[in-house]
Amino acid sequence: MPWYSDFESICRFDVPLSQLTSFRIGGPARFVLGPRSHAELADVIRCCRDNQVNWRVLGRGANVLASDAGFDGAIVRLSGAQFSTIDIDRTADSCRLRAGGGADLGACVRAAVRGGLEGLEGLAGIPATIGGALRMNAGGRFGQIGAAVSRVLVMHPGGRLQWLDRARAAFGYRTSSLGDYLVLAGEFDLLEEEPKVLLDRYRQVWIYKRQHQPVTQRSAGCIFRNPAGNSAGRLVEQAGCKGLRCGGASVSHLHANFIVAEDGCTAADVLALIRTIKQRVLDQAGLQLRTEIEVWDEPTAEADHKRSCA
Ligand code: EPU
């Protein structure tokens, strides 16, 4: 019997990762599993391990460059009801929003704004699930999710559940300790505020984003981390890379820390462009940029290194 025989009803086969990532790049994932409950998730992970099947969790795929070769293993998506609920709980002296790890961050932000809960509105427009956003400490100039969350429910690799408080999650600039676990849920203790006030802030964040970032194009958000005290976008622009192109990948004219993909764009195109940008910034500013996105299975084929950008 195949290893996935217990999971036939939640398993799909040979699913293009281009359908699961915001770049819309990536070859087929051998298996895509959507466990419906914490127990089923623990079973799936155990089964993958017992059968030496590589596995990865994928949220909205908004910060990932998947390989053109695809992924020879199991992609786990927390899509079932237990992972996607968003609840607001009010008592006389507290307001709490609890969201599953697979819940859409945008839906959480809107629920908080509508419900008059302050603290998430600065995260408007960030494409992510709660799990992915917490793991990466998603955010920007209007706030970071790590500053708003109070507790995170995680599953240890062996299946044990535990609530971690914010300090244990060790949030830093686009980092946390949560990569060691599976993120099942987050709890946010928020303050009350007039929904109208929150809606105004929410709209301002969106207006800013639309003016400064290519939000309607295929991308994975910012490609590089900002070096300490500097801006990757500014450095890339100053190195003359705006509009630079490699195959179907090009540097956004709106914000130079975004690479946008056109039809036919491959991961190899994006990787070649990243290498060229890094070299130009190194040559001109003496700084080594580091990618912020997760690159899955970077190809090392020699041919790939010879690609050129124009
Ligand atoms: N700049 C340029 N040229 C550009 C882009 C930016 O000169 O092409 C300059 C801007 O004028 C500004 C400075 O660089 O003076 C910083 O730019 P911006 O305010 O756009 O912020 P950022 O540091 O580039 C960060 C996050 C974004 C987040 C925005 C807004 C990182 C790497 N990026 O961008 O996060 O949306 O703030 O909150 O930390 C992401 O993580 O995927 C992401 C998009």
Coordinates of C-alpha atoms and ligand atoms in Angstrom, one line a residue:
M1 CA 0.0 0.0 0.0
P2 CA 1.3 3.5 -0.8
W3 CA 2.3 5.6 2.2
Y4 CA -0.6 8.0 1.6
S5 CA -3.3 5.4 1.5
D6 CA -4.8 6.7 4.8
F7 CA -5.0 10.2 3.3
E8 CA -6.5 9.6 -0.2
S9 CA -9.4 12.0 0.5
I10 CA -7.0 14.9 1.4
C11 CA -4.3 14.2 -1.1
R12 CA -3.7 15.6 -4.7
F13 CA -1.0 14.5 -7.0
D14 CA 1.4 16.4 -9.3
V15 CA 0.0 19.8 -8.5
P16 CA 2.0 22.6 -10.2
L17 CA 3.5 24.9 -7.5
S18 CA 2.8 27.7 -10.0
Q19 CA -0.8 27.3 -8.8
L20 CA 0.2 27.7 -5.1
T21 CA 2.6 30.6 -5.2
S22 CA 2.1 34.3 -5.7
F23 CA 5.0 34.4 -8.3
R24 CA 3.0 31.7 -10.1
I25 CA 6.3 29.9 -10.7
G26 CA 7.2 26.3 -10.0
G27 CA 7.0 22.8 -11.3
P28 CA 4.8 20.0 -9.9
A29 CA 4.7 19.0 -6.3
R30 CA 4.4 15.2 -6.1
F31 CA 1.8 15.3 -3.3
V32 CA -0.3 18.1 -1.8
L33 CA -2.1 17.3 1.4
G34 CA -4.7 19.3 3.2
P35 CA -5.2 17.9 6.7
R36 CA -8.4 18.9 8.3
S37 CA -7.5 18.8 12.0
H38 CA -4.5 18.9 14.4
A39 CA -4.7 15.1 14.8
E40 CA -4.7 14.6 11.0
L41 CA -1.8 17.0 10.6
A42 CA 0.2 15.0 13.2
D43 CA -0.6 11.8 11.4
V44 CA 0.4 13.2 8.0
I45 CA 3.8 14.4 9.3
R46 CA 4.4 11.1 11.1
C47 CA 3.6 9.2 8.0
C48 CA 5.9 11.3 5.8
R49 CA 8.7 10.8 8.3
D50 CA 8.2 7.0 8.6
N51 CA 8.3 6.8 4.8
Q52 CA 11.2 9.2 4.2
V53 CA 9.0 11.5 2.2
N54 CA 10.3 15.1 2.2
W55 CA 7.6 17.6 3.4
R56 CA 7.1 21.3 3.6
V57 CA 4.3 23.5 4.8
L58 CA 3.1 26.1 2.4
G59 CA 0.8 29.0 3.3
R60 CA -0.2 31.4 0.5
G61 CA 3.1 30.9 -1.1
A62 CA 3.7 34.7 -1.1
N63 CA 7.3 34.6 0.0
V64 CA 8.6 31.6 -1.9
L65 CA 10.4 31.0 -5.1
A66 CA 9.6 27.4 -6.0
S67 CA 11.9 25.4 -8.3
D68 CA 11.1 24.8 -11.9
A69 CA 11.8 21.2 -11.2
G70 CA 8.9 21.1 -8.7
F71 CA 9.1 19.4 -5.3
D72 CA 9.6 15.6 -5.0
G73 CA 7.7 15.3 -1.7
A74 CA 4.6 16.4 0.1
I75 CA 3.4 20.0 0.4
V76 CA 1.2 20.4 3.5
R77 CA -1.5 23.1 3.4
L78 CA -3.4 23.9 6.6
S79 CA -6.7 24.4 4.7
G80 CA -9.2 22.5 6.8
A81 CA -11.8 24.2 9.1
Q82 CA -9.8 23.8 12.3
F83 CA -7.0 25.8 10.7
S84 CA -8.9 28.6 9.1
T85 CA -11.3 29.9 11.7
I86 CA -11.2 33.4 13.0
D87 CA -12.9 34.1 16.4
I88 CA -13.3 37.3 18.3
D89 CA -13.8 36.9 22.1
R90 CA -14.8 39.9 24.2
T91 CA -15.0 40.1 27.9
A92 CA -15.5 43.1 30.2
D93 CA -11.8 44.0 30.1
S94 CA -10.3 42.3 27.1
C95 CA -10.7 41.7 23.4
R96 CA -9.0 38.7 21.8
L97 CA -8.8 37.6 18.2
R98 CA -7.8 34.0 17.7
A99 CA -7.0 32.7 14.2
G100 CA -5.9 29.3 12.8
G101 CA -2.5 28.9 11.2
G102 CA -4.1 28.6 7.8
A103 CA -6.4 31.6 8.2
D104 CA -6.0 34.4 5.7
L105 CA -4.1 37.3 7.2
G106 CA -6.1 39.8 5.2
A107 CA -9.4 38.3 6.5
C108 CA -8.1 38.6 10.1
V109 CA -7.1 42.2 9.6
R110 CA -10.5 43.0 8.1
A111 CA -12.3 41.2 11.0
A112 CA -10.3 43.2 13.5
V113 CA -11.0 46.5 11.8
R114 CA -14.7 45.8 11.5
G115 CA -14.9 44.6 15.0
G116 CA -13.2 47.6 16.5
L117 CA -10.0 45.9 17.5
E118 CA -6.8 47.9 17.2
G119 CA -3.4 46.5 16.3
L120 CA -3.6 44.6 13.0
E121 CA -4.7 47.4 10.6
G122 CA -1.0 48.2 9.8
L123 CA -0.7 44.7 8.2
A124 CA -3.3 45.5 5.5
G125 CA -2.3 44.3 2.1
I126 CA 0.2 41.6 3.2
P127 CA -0.6 38.4 1.4
A128 CA -0.1 35.6 3.8
T129 CA -1.7 33.0 6.1
I130 CA -1.4 33.5 9.8
G131 CA 1.1 30.7 10.1
G132 CA 3.4 32.0 7.3
A133 CA 3.1 35.6 8.6
L134 CA 4.0 34.6 12.2
R135 CA 6.9 32.4 11.1
M136 CA 8.4 35.2 9.0
N137 CA 7.3 38.0 11.3
A138 CA 5.7 39.7 8.3
G139 CA 5.3 43.4 8.3
G140 CA 6.8 46.7 7.2
R141 CA 6.7 50.4 8.1
F142 CA 3.2 50.1 9.6
G143 CA 3.9 47.3 12.0
Q144 CA 5.0 43.7 12.4
I145 CA 2.7 40.8 13.3
G146 CA 5.1 39.7 16.1
A147 CA 4.4 42.9 17.9
A148 CA 0.7 42.3 17.9
V149 CA 0.5 38.6 18.7
S150 CA 0.3 37.4 22.3
R151 CA 0.6 33.7 22.1
V152 CA 1.2 31.1 19.3
L153 CA -0.1 27.6 19.3
V154 CA 2.6 25.3 17.8
M155 CA 2.9 21.6 17.1
H156 CA 6.3 20.1 17.9
P157 CA 7.7 17.9 15.1
G158 CA 6.7 14.9 17.2
G159 CA 3.1 16.0 17.5
R160 CA 3.0 17.7 20.9
L161 CA 1.0 20.9 21.1
Q162 CA 2.2 23.9 23.1
W163 CA 1.3 27.6 23.5
L164 CA 4.3 29.8 23.2
D165 CA 4.2 33.4 24.5
R166 CA 5.6 36.2 22.4
A167 CA 9.0 36.2 24.0
R168 CA 9.4 32.4 23.2
A169 CA 8.6 33.1 19.6
A170 CA 11.8 35.3 19.4
F171 CA 10.5 37.7 16.7
G172 CA 13.2 39.6 14.9
Y173 CA 13.4 41.3 11.5
R174 CA 11.5 38.8 9.3
T175 CA 12.6 36.0 11.6
S176 CA 11.3 34.0 14.6
S177 CA 11.9 30.7 16.3
L178 CA 8.7 29.3 14.8
G179 CA 10.4 27.6 11.9
D180 CA 11.2 24.8 14.4
Y181 CA 7.5 24.0 14.7
L182 CA 4.2 23.9 12.8
V183 CA 2.1 27.0 13.6
L184 CA -1.4 26.0 14.4
A185 CA -2.9 29.3 15.6
G186 CA -2.2 32.8 16.9
E187 CA -3.9 34.8 19.7
F188 CA -4.0 38.6 19.6
D189 CA -5.0 40.6 22.7
L190 CA -6.1 43.8 21.2
L191 CA -7.4 47.2 22.4
E192 CA -10.8 48.6 21.5
E193 CA -11.0 51.5 19.0
E194 CA -13.7 53.0 16.8
P195 CA -14.0 50.9 13.6
K196 CA -14.2 54.1 11.6
V197 CA -10.7 55.2 12.9
L198 CA -9.3 51.8 12.1
L199 CA -10.9 51.7 8.7
D200 CA -9.2 55.1 7.9
R201 CA -5.8 53.7 8.9
Y202 CA -6.4 50.5 7.0
R203 CA -7.2 52.5 3.8
Q204 CA -4.1 54.7 4.2
V205 CA -1.9 51.6 4.4
W206 CA -3.5 50.3 1.2
I207 CA -3.2 53.6 -0.6
Y208 CA 0.5 53.7 0.4
K209 CA 1.0 50.1 -0.8
R210 CA -0.7 50.7 -4.1
Q211 CA 1.4 53.8 -4.8
H212 CA 4.7 52.3 -3.9
Q213 CA 4.6 48.6 -4.7
P214 CA 3.5 46.6 -7.7
V215 CA 0.6 44.9 -5.9
T216 CA -1.3 43.8 -9.0
Q217 CA 1.7 42.0 -10.5
R218 CA 3.1 38.6 -9.9
S219 CA 5.8 38.8 -7.3
A220 CA 7.0 37.4 -3.9
G221 CA 7.1 40.8 -2.2
C222 CA 10.5 42.3 -1.3
I223 CA 13.3 40.0 -2.6
F224 CA 16.1 41.2 -0.4
R225 CA 16.4 42.0 3.3
N226 CA 17.2 45.6 4.1
P227 CA 20.8 45.8 5.2
A228 CA 21.2 47.4 8.7
G229 CA 20.4 51.1 8.4
N230 CA 19.9 50.9 4.6
S231 CA 17.2 50.2 2.1
A232 CA 17.6 47.3 -0.4
G233 CA 15.2 49.0 -2.8
R234 CA 17.3 52.2 -2.8
L235 CA 20.5 50.3 -3.3
V236 CA 19.1 48.3 -6.2
E237 CA 17.8 51.4 -7.8
Q238 CA 21.1 53.2 -7.3
A239 CA 22.9 50.3 -8.9
G240 CA 20.9 51.0 -12.1
C241 CA 18.8 47.8 -11.9
K242 CA 15.3 49.2 -12.3
G243 CA 13.8 47.6 -15.4
L244 CA 16.6 45.1 -15.6
R245 CA 15.3 41.9 -17.2
C246 CA 16.2 38.3 -17.4
G247 CA 13.8 36.2 -19.5
G248 CA 10.3 36.7 -18.0
A249 CA 11.6 38.3 -14.8
S250 CA 12.2 42.0 -14.4
V251 CA 13.0 44.5 -11.6
S252 CA 9.9 46.6 -10.9
H253 CA 9.9 50.2 -12.0
L254 CA 7.8 51.1 -9.0
H255 CA 9.9 49.5 -6.3
A256 CA 13.3 48.1 -7.1
N257 CA 13.2 45.5 -4.3
F258 CA 10.4 43.7 -6.2
I259 CA 11.0 41.3 -9.1
V260 CA 7.9 40.9 -11.2
A261 CA 7.1 37.9 -13.3
E262 CA 5.5 37.7 -16.7
D263 CA 4.0 34.8 -18.6
G264 CA 6.6 32.2 -19.2
C265 CA 8.8 33.4 -16.3
T266 CA 10.8 30.6 -14.7
A267 CA 12.6 30.3 -11.4
A268 CA 15.9 30.2 -13.3
D269 CA 15.0 33.6 -14.8
V270 CA 14.4 35.0 -11.3
L271 CA 17.6 33.4 -9.9
A272 CA 19.7 34.8 -12.7
L273 CA 18.3 38.3 -12.1
I274 CA 18.9 38.0 -8.3
R275 CA 22.5 37.1 -9.0
T276 CA 23.0 40.0 -11.4
I277 CA 21.5 42.5 -9.0
K278 CA 23.6 41.2 -6.1
Q279 CA 26.8 41.5 -8.1
R280 CA 25.9 45.1 -9.3
V281 CA 25.1 46.2 -5.7
L282 CA 28.3 44.6 -4.5
D283 CA 30.3 46.3 -7.2
Q284 CA 28.8 49.7 -6.7
A285 CA 28.0 49.9 -3.0
G286 CA 30.2 47.2 -1.6
L287 CA 27.3 45.6 0.1
Q288 CA 26.2 42.0 0.0
L289 CA 22.5 41.7 -0.3
R290 CA 20.7 38.7 1.2
T291 CA 17.5 37.3 -0.1
E292 CA 14.4 37.7 2.1
I293 CA 12.3 35.2 0.1
E294 CA 12.7 31.5 0.6
V295 CA 14.3 29.9 -2.4
W296 CA 13.3 26.2 -2.7
D297 CA 15.9 23.9 -4.2
E298 CA 18.1 26.4 -5.9
P299 CA 19.4 24.8 -9.2
T300 CA 23.1 24.6 -9.5
A301 CA 23.3 23.6 -13.2
E302 CA 26.2 25.3 -14.8
A303 CA 24.1 26.4 -17.7
D304 CA 22.0 28.4 -15.3
H305 CA 25.0 30.5 -14.1
K306 CA 25.8 31.6 -17.7
R307 CA 22.4 33.3 -18.2
S308 CA 22.6 37.0 -18.7
C309 CA 20.3 39.9 -17.9
A310 CA 19.7 43.0 -20.0
Ligands
EPU1 N1 13.5 53.4 -2.3 C1 14.1 53.8 -3.5 N2 13.9 53.0 -4.6 C2 13.0 52.0 -4.7 C3 12.4 51.6 -3.5 C4 12.6 52.3 -2.3 O1 14.9 54.7 -3.5 O2 12.9 51.4 -5.8 C5 13.7 54.1 -1.1 C6 12.4 54.8 -0.7 O3 12.2 56.0 -1.3 C7 12.6 54.9 0.8 C8 13.4 53.7 1.2 O4 14.0 53.2 0.0 O5 13.3 56.0 1.2 C9 12.6 52.6 1.8 O6 11.6 52.1 0.9 P1 10.2 51.7 1.4 O7 9.6 52.7 2.3 O8 9.4 51.3 0.2 O9 10.4 50.4 2.4 P2 11.2 49.1 2.2 O10 12.2 49.1 3.3 O11 11.8 49.0 0.8 C10 9.8 47.7 3.7 C11 9.5 46.2 3.7 C12 8.3 45.9 2.8 C13 7.1 46.7 3.3 C14 7.5 48.2 3.2 C15 6.4 49.1 3.6 C16 11.6 45.0 3.7 C17 12.7 44.3 2.9 N3 10.6 45.5 3.0 O12 10.2 48.0 2.4 O13 8.0 44.5 3.0 O14 5.9 46.5 2.6 O15 8.6 48.4 4.1 O16 5.9 48.9 4.9 O17 11.7 45.0 4.9 C18 8.2 42.3 2.1 O18 8.7 42.0 3.2 O19 8.0 41.5 1.2 C19 7.8 43.7 1.9 C20 7.3 44.1 0.7

